[in-house]
Coordinates of C-alpha atoms in Angstrom, one line a residue:
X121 CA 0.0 0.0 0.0
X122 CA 1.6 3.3 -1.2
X123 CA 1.4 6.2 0.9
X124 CA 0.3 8.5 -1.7
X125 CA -2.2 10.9 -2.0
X126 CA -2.4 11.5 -6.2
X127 CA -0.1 8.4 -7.6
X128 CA -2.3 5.6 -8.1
X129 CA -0.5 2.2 -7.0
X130 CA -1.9 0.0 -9.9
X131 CA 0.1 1.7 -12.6
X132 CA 2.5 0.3 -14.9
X133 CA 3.7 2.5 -17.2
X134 CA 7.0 3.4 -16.7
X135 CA 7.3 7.1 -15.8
X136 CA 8.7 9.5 -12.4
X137 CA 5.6 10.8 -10.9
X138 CA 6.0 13.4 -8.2
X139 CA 3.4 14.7 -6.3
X140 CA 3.3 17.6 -3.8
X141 CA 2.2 17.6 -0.2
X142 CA 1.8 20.8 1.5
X143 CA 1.3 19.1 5.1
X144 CA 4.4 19.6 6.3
X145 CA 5.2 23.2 4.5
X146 CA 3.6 25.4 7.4
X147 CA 5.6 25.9 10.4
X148 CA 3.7 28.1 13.3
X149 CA 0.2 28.6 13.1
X150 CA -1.3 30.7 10.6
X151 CA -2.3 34.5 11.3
X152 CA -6.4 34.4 12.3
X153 CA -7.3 37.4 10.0
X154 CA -10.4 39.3 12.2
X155 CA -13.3 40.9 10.2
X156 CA -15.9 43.1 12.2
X157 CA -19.3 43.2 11.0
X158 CA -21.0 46.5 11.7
X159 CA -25.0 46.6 11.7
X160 CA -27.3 49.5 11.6
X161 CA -30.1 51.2 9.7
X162 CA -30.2 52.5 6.7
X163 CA -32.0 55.3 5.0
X164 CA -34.5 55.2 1.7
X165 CA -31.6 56.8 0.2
X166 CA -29.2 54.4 -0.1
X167 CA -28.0 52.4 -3.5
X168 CA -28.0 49.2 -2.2
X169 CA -30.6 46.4 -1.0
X170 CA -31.6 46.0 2.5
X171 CA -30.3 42.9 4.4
X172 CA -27.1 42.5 2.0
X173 CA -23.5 42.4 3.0
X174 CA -21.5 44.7 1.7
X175 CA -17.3 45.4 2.6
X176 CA -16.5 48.8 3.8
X177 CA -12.8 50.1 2.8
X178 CA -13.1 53.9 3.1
X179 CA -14.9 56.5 5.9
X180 CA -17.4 57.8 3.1
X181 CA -18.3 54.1 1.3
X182 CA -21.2 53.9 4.0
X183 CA -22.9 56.8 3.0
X184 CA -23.2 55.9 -0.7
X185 CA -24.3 53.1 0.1
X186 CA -26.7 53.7 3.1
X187 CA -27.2 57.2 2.5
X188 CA -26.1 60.2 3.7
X189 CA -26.4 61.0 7.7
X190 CA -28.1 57.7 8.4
X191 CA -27.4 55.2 11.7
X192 CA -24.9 52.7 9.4
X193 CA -23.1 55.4 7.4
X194 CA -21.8 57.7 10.6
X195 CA -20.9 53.9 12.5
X196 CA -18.6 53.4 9.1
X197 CA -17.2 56.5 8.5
X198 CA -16.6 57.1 12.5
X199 CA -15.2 53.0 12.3
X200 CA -13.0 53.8 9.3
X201 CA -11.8 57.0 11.0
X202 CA -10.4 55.1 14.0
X203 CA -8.8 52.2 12.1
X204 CA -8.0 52.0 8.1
X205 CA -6.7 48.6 8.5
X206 CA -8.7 45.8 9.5
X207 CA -11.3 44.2 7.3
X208 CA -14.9 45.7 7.9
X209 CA -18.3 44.9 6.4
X210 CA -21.9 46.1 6.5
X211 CA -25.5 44.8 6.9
X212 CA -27.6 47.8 6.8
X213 CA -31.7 47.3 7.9
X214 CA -35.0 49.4 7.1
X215 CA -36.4 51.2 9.9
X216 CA -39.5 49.3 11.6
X217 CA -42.4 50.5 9.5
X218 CA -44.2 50.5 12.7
X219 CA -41.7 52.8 14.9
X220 CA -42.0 56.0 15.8
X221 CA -39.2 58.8 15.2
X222 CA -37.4 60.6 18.4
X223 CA -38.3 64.5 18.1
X224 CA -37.0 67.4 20.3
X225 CA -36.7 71.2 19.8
X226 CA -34.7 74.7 20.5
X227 CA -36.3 77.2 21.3
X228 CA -35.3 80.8 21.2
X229 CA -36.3 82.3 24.1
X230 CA -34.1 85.9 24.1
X231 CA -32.5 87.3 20.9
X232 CA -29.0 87.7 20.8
X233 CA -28.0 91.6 22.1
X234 CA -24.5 90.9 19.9
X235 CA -23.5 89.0 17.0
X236 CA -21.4 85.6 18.0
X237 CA -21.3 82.3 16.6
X238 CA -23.3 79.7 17.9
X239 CA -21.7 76.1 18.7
X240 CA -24.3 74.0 18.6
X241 CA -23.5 70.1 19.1
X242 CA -25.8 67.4 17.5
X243 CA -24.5 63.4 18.4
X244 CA -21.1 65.0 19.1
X245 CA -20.6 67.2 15.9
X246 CA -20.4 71.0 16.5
X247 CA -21.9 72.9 14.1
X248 CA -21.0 76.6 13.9
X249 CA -24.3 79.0 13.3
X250 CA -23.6 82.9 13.0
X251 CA -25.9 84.9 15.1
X252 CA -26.7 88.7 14.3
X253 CA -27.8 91.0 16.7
X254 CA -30.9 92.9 16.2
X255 CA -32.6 89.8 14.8
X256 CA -35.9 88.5 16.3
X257 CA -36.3 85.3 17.8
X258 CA -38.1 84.1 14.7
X259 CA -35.4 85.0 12.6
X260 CA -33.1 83.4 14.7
X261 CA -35.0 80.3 14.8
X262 CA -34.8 79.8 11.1
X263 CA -31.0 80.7 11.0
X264 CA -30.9 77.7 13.0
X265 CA -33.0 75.7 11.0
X266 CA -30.7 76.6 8.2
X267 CA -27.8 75.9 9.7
X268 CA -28.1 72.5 11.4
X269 CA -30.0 71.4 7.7
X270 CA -26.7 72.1 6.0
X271 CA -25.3 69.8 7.7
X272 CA -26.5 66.6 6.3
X273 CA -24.5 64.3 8.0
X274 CA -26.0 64.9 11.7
X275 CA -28.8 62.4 12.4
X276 CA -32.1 65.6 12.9
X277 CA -34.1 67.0 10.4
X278 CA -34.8 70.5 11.7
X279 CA -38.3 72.6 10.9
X280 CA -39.7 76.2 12.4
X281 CA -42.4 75.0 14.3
X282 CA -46.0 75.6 12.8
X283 CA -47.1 77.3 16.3
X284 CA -44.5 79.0 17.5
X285 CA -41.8 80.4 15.1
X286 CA -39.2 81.0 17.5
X287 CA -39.1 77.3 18.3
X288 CA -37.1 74.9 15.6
X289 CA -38.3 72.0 15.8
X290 CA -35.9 68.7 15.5
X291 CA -36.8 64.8 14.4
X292 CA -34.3 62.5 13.8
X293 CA -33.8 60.8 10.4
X294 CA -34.8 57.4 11.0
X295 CA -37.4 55.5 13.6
X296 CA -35.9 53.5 16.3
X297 CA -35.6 53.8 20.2
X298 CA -31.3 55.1 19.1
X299 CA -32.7 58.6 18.2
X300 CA -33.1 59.0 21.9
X301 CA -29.8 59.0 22.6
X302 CA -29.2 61.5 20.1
X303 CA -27.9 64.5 22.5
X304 CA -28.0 68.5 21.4
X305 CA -26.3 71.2 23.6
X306 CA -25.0 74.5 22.9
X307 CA -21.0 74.5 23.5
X308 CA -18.5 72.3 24.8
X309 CA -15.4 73.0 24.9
X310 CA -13.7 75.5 26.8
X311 CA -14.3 79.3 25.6
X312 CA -17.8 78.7 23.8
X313 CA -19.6 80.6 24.8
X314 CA -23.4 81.9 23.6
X315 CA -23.4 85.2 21.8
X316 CA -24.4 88.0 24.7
X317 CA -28.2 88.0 25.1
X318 CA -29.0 84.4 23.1
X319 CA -31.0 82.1 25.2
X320 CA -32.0 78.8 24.0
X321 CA -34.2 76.3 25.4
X322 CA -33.3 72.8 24.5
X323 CA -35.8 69.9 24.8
X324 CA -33.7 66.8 23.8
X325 CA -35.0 63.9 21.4
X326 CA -37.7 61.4 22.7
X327 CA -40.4 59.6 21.8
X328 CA -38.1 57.0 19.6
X329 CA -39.5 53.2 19.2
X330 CA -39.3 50.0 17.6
X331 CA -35.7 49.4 16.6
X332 CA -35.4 46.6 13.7
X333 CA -35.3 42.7 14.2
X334 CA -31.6 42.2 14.1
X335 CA -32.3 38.2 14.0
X336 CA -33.1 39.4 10.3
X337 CA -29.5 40.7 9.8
X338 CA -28.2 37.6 11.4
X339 CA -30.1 35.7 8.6
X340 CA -27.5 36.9 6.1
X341 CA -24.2 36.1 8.5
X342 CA -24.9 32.6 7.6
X343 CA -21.8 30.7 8.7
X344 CA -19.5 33.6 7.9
X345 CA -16.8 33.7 10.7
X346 CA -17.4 37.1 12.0
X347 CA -14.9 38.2 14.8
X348 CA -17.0 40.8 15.8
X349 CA -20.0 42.7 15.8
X350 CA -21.0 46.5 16.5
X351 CA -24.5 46.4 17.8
X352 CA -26.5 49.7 17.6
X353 CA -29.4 48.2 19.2
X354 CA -29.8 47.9 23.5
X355 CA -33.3 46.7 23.8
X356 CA -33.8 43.3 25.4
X357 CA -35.2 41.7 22.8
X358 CA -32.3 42.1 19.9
X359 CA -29.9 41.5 22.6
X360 CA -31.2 38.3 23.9
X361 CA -31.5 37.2 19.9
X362 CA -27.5 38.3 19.2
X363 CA -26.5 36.8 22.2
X364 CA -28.2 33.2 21.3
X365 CA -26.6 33.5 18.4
X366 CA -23.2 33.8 19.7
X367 CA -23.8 31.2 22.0
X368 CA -24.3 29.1 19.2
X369 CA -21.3 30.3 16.8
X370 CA -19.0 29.7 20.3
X371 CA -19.9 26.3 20.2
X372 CA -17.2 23.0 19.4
X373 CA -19.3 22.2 16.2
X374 CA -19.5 25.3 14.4
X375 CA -16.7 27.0 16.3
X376 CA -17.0 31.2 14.9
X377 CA -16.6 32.6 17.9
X378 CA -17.1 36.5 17.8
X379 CA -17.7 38.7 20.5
X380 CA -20.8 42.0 20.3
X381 CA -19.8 45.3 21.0
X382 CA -22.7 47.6 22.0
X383 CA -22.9 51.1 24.3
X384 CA -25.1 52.6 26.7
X385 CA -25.7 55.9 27.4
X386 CA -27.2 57.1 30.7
X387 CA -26.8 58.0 34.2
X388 CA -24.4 55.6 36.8
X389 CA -27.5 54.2 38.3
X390 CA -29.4 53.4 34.9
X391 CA -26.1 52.0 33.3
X392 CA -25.6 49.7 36.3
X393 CA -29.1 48.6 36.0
X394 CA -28.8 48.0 32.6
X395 CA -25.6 46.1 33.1
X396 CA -27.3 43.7 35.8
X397 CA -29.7 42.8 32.9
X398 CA -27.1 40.4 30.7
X399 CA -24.5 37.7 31.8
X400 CA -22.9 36.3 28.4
X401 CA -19.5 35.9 28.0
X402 CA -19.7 36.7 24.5
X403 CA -21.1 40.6 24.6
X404 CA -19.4 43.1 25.9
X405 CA -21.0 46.9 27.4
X406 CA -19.1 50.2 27.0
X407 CA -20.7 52.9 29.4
X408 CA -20.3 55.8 27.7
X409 CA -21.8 57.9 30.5
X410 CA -24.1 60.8 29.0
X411 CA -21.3 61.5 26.2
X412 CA -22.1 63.8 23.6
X413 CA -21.8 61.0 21.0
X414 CA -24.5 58.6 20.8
X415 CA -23.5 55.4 22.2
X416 CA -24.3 53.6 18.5
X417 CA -21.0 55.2 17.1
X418 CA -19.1 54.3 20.6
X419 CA -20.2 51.1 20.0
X420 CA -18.6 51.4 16.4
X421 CA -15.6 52.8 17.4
X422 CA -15.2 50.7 20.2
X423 CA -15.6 47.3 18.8
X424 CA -13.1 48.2 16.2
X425 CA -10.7 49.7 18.1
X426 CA -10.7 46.4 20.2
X427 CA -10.9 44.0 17.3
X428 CA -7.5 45.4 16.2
X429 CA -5.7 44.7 19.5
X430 CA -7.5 41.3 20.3
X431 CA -6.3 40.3 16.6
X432 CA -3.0 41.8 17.1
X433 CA -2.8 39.8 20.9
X434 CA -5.7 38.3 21.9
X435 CA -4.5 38.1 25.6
X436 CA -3.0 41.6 25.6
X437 CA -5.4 44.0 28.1
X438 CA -7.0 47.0 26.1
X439 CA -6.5 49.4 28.5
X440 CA -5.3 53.1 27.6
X441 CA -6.3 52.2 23.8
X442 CA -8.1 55.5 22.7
X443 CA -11.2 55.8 20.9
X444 CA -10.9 59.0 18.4
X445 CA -13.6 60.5 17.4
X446 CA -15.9 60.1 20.7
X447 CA -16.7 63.5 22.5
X448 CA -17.0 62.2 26.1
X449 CA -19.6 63.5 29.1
X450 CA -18.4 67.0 30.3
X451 CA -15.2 66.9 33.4
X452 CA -18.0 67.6 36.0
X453 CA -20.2 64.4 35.1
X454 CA -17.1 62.0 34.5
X455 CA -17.2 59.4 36.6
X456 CA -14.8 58.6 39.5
X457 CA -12.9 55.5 40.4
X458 CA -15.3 54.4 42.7
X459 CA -18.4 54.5 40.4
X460 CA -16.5 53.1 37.6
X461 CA -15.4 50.0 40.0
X462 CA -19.1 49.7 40.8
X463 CA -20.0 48.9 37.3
X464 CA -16.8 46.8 36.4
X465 CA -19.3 44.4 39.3
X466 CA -22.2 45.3 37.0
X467 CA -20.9 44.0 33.5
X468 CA -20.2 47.4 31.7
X469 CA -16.6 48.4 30.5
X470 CA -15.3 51.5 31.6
X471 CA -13.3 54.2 30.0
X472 CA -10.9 57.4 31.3
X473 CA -10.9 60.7 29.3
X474 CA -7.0 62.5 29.5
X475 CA -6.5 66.0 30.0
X476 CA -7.4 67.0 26.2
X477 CA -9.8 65.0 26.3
X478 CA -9.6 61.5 24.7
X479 CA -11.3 58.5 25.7
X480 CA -9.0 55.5 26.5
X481 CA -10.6 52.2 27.4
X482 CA -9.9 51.6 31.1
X483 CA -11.1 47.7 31.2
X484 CA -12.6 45.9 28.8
X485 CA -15.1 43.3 30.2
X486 CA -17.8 40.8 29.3
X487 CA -21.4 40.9 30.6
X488 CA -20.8 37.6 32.0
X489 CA -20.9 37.7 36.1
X490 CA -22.5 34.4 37.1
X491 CA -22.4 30.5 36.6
X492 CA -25.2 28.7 36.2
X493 CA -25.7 28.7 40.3
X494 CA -26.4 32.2 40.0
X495 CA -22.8 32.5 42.5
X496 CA -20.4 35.2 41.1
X497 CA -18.1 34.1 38.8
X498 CA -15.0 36.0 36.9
X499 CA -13.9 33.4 34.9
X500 CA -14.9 35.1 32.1
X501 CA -14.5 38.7 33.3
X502 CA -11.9 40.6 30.2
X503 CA -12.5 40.1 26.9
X504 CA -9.2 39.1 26.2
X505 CA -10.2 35.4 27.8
X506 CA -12.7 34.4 25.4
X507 CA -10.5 35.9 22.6
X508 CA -7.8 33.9 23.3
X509 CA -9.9 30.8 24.2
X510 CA -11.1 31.3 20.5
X511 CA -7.4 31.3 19.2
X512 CA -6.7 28.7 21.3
X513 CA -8.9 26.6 19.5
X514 CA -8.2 28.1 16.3
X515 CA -4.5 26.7 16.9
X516 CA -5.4 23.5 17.4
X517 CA -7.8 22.9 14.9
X518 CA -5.6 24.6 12.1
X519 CA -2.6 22.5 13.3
X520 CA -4.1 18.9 13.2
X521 CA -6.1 19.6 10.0
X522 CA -2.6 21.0 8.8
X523 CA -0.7 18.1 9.7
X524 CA -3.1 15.3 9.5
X525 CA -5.2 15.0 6.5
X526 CA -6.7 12.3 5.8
X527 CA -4.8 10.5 8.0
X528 CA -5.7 6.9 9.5
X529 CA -5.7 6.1 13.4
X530 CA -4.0 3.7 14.9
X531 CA -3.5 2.1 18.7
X532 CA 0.1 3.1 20.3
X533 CA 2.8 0.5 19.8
X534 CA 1.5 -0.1 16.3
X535 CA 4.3 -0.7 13.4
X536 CA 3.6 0.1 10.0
X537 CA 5.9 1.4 7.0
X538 CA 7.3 4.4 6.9
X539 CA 5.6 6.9 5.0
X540 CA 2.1 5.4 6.1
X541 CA -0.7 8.2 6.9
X542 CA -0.9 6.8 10.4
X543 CA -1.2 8.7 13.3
X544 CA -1.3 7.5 17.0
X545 CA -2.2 9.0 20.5
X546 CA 0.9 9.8 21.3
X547 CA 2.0 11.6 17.9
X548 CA -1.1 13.7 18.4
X549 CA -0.4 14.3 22.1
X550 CA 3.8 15.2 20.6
X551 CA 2.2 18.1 18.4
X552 CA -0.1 19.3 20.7
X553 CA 2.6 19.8 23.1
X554 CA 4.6 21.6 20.9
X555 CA 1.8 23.6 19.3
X556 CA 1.5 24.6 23.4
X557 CA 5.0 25.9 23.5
X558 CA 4.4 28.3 20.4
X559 CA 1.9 29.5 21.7
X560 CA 3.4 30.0 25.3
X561 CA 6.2 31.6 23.4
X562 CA 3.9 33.7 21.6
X563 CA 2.8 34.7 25.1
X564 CA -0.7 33.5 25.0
X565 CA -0.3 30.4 27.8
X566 CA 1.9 29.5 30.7
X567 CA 2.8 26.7 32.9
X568 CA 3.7 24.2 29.8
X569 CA 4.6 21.2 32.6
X570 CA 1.2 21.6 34.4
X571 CA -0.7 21.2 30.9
X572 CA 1.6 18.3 29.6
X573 CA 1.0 16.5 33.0
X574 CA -2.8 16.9 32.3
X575 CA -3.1 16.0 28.5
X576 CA -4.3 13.3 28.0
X577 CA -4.9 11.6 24.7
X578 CA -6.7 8.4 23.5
X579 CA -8.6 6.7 21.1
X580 CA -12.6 6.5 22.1
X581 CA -14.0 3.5 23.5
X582 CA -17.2 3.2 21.4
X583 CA -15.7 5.0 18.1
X584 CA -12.0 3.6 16.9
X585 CA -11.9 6.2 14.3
X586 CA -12.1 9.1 17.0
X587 CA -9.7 10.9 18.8
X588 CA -10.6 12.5 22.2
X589 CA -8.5 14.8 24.0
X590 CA -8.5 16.3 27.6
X591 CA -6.1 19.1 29.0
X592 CA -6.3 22.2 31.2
X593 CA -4.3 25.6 29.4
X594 CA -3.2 28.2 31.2
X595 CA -4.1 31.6 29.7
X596 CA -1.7 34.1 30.2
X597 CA -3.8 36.9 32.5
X598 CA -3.5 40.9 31.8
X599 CA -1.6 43.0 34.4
X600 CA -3.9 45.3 35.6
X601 CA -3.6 45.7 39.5
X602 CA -0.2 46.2 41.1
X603 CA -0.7 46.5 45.1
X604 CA 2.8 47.7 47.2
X605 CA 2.9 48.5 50.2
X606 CA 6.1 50.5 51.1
X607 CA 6.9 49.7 54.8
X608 CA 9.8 53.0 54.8
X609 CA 12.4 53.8 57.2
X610 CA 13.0 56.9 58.3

């Protein structure tokens, strides 16, 4: 019996046939190259067909294809504007027919004494509205309609009220329960300031419902391995349908593990509520406080800033990665270390903004907190555990279906010819070991002698041709928490 895989045995014409075997031609593991999968809603305007998948490779792609100012196209373009690198693709959605769209208003309640500019902030982007003096409120209320309707980017629609006509009023450009966390103020940063005598009355966005089925846009992953997903939607019901089917995809049998990135914007108290409501190990919370940007586009940002680290190192913390683009919750509502801590217990990541201003990710964590018992339970508490439990198993399976194809299976102890596509328990249990050391070299597991001593390798009781295996890695952990206590001498 030849141990070929293309030269038949049973020929007789004289000739040198050479085959090629690439089993053997790959030495380490093969780069896992991460995709994020970004869903959100489109607008009527867009070019392309609901529910379809389409890759994004530029910040403006998304609103050609989703239109202009809608939910998808800002998550891109913000998502491209943070990292130009990693593969990203979009499923844009319709807005439930049935929904209803969030609405708020500004009203001018004193004219302006003084010309000034106006810097007027809309989900984070400042728009810059000249103000004359002398002008009525009514006039003033349509400069602002005109000004914030130039921008067509922004997620309102703005309209002089059909009562009043110093009041503009302001609906967002799509139905859902995410034009609620639309936020508009007047200035930010340091030194705006209203033009003297201006006084505006703001009556933020409400009223939102019915976000989309997102099972719809799951439909169309199909068995795509998606590393990750930015999830604009927070409601129970789409989160309990994303999370099922991550469960599933984590599974041993059809093994695409990914992990969901959403945000939530609102108080300490309502974000730790919020947080309480979810224990998967598989979706992972950034509180974004009451930030300026709406927490759809931290989500974006967020999930692919992270994506690029975890696919760089999987088991490398996130901490101190910024996310550009994000215009945080003013210095006096920041939260402290002690309210942050809180909800690291409650499932939500937390950030840190620096002195100009930046958002870093403080800790990355899952939503998961308890074990089946309902006991607390932090095996699963960073991200960076179930990412590199996913490359761990990514390893594995890439190296034996590497090195093994279509190879038979054979008792220990058992001679056969050389060349013979024969593996045993122990020559499995050999390149598992050393498979371990790459990877404990690439700094993704310790303790090589503890896992050796616990592998254990053999050939199923009930099923000869099946291979079972049984050991306990060691993931390397993130240093986070250095404790000293400096006992001094004086």
């Amino acid at each position: 019996m030849g141990a070929f895989n293309d030269i038949p045995d049973n020929i007789r014409v004289p000739i040198v046939a050479i085959e090629f075997d690439n089993s053997g031609a790959v030495t380490g593991t093969p780069g896992l190259l991460y995709k994020l999968l970004v869903i959100g809603q489109m607008l009527p305007t867009a070019s392309v067909e609901p529910l379809t998948a389409h890759r994004i490779t530029s910040e403006n792609q998304g609103e050609a294809l989703f239109g202009r100012g809608s939910m998808l196209a800002e998550m891109l373009r913000y998502a491209r504007k943070a990292n130009s690198f990693l593969e990203v693709w979009a499923i844009g959605q319709q807005e439930l027919a049935a929904g209803a769209a969030a609405a708020g208003s500004i009203t001018v309640a004193a004219a302006a004494t003084s010309a000034g500019t106006l810097a007027l902030y809309i989900a984070g982007e400042r728009l810059q509205i000249g103000i004359q003096a002398g002008k009525t409120p009514a006039e003033l209320a349509a400069a602002i309609v005109a000004g914030i309707n130039a921008n067509t980017r922004q997620p309102l629609i703005a309209a002089v009220n059909g009562v009043d006509d110093a009041k503009v009023d302001l609906t967002c450009r799509w139905k859902g329960e995410t034009g609620n966390t639309i936020h508009v103020q007047a200035n930010y940063y340091v030194g705006e300031v209203l033009p003297p005598g201006l006084a505006l009355t703001v009556v933020q966005p409400t009223g939102g419902s019915g976000n989309p089925d997102v099972g719809e846009a799951i439909a169309v992953m199909g068995d795509e391995w998606w590393n990750a997903v930015a999830m604009p939607y927070t409601d129970a019901a789409n989160l309990a349908v994303l999370k099922q089917e991550l469960l599933d995809r984590w599974g041993p049998l059809r093994a695409l593990d990914g992990l969901a990135y959403a945000a939530f914007r609102g108080t300490h108290a309502s974000t730790g509520t919020f947080g309480n409501l979810h224990n998967n190990q598989l979706l992972t919370v950034m509180g974004c406080n009451e930030a300026l940007t709406p927490p759809y586009l931290w989500a974006a940002v967020d999930a692919i800033v992270a994506t690029q680290a975890l696919n760089n190192d999987p088991a490398r913390p996130l901490k101190t990665l910024p996310l550009p683009g994000l215009l945080p919750a003013p210095k006096e509502k920041q939260w402290t270390l002690e309210e942050r801590n809180l909800l690291l217990y409650d499932g939500i990541s937390t950030h840190t903004v620096d002195r100009e201003g930046k958002v870093l990710i403080e800790r990355q964590i899952t939503t998961y907190q308890d074990n089946a018992a309902g006991l607390p339970d932090p095996s699963y508490l960073d991200v960076t555990t179930p990412a590199t439990l996913g490359y761990f198993r990514y390893a594995n399976r890439v190296r034996i279906t590497q090195k093994f194809p279509r190879c038979k299976l054979a008792p220990d102890g058992t001679r056969y010819a050389p060349g013979q596509p024969i593996v045993t328990p122990k020559v499995v249990r050999a390149e598992l070991l050393a498979l371990y050391r790459e990877l404990e070299w690439a700094g993704l597991v310790s303790n090589y002698d503890d896992y050796a001593e616990s592998l254990l390798v053999w050939i199923d009781e009930n099923d000869p041709n099946r291979l079972n295996v049984h050991g306990r890695p060691n993931l390397v952990n993130g240093f986070n928490i250095m404790a000293m206590k400096a006992a001094f001498i004086v």
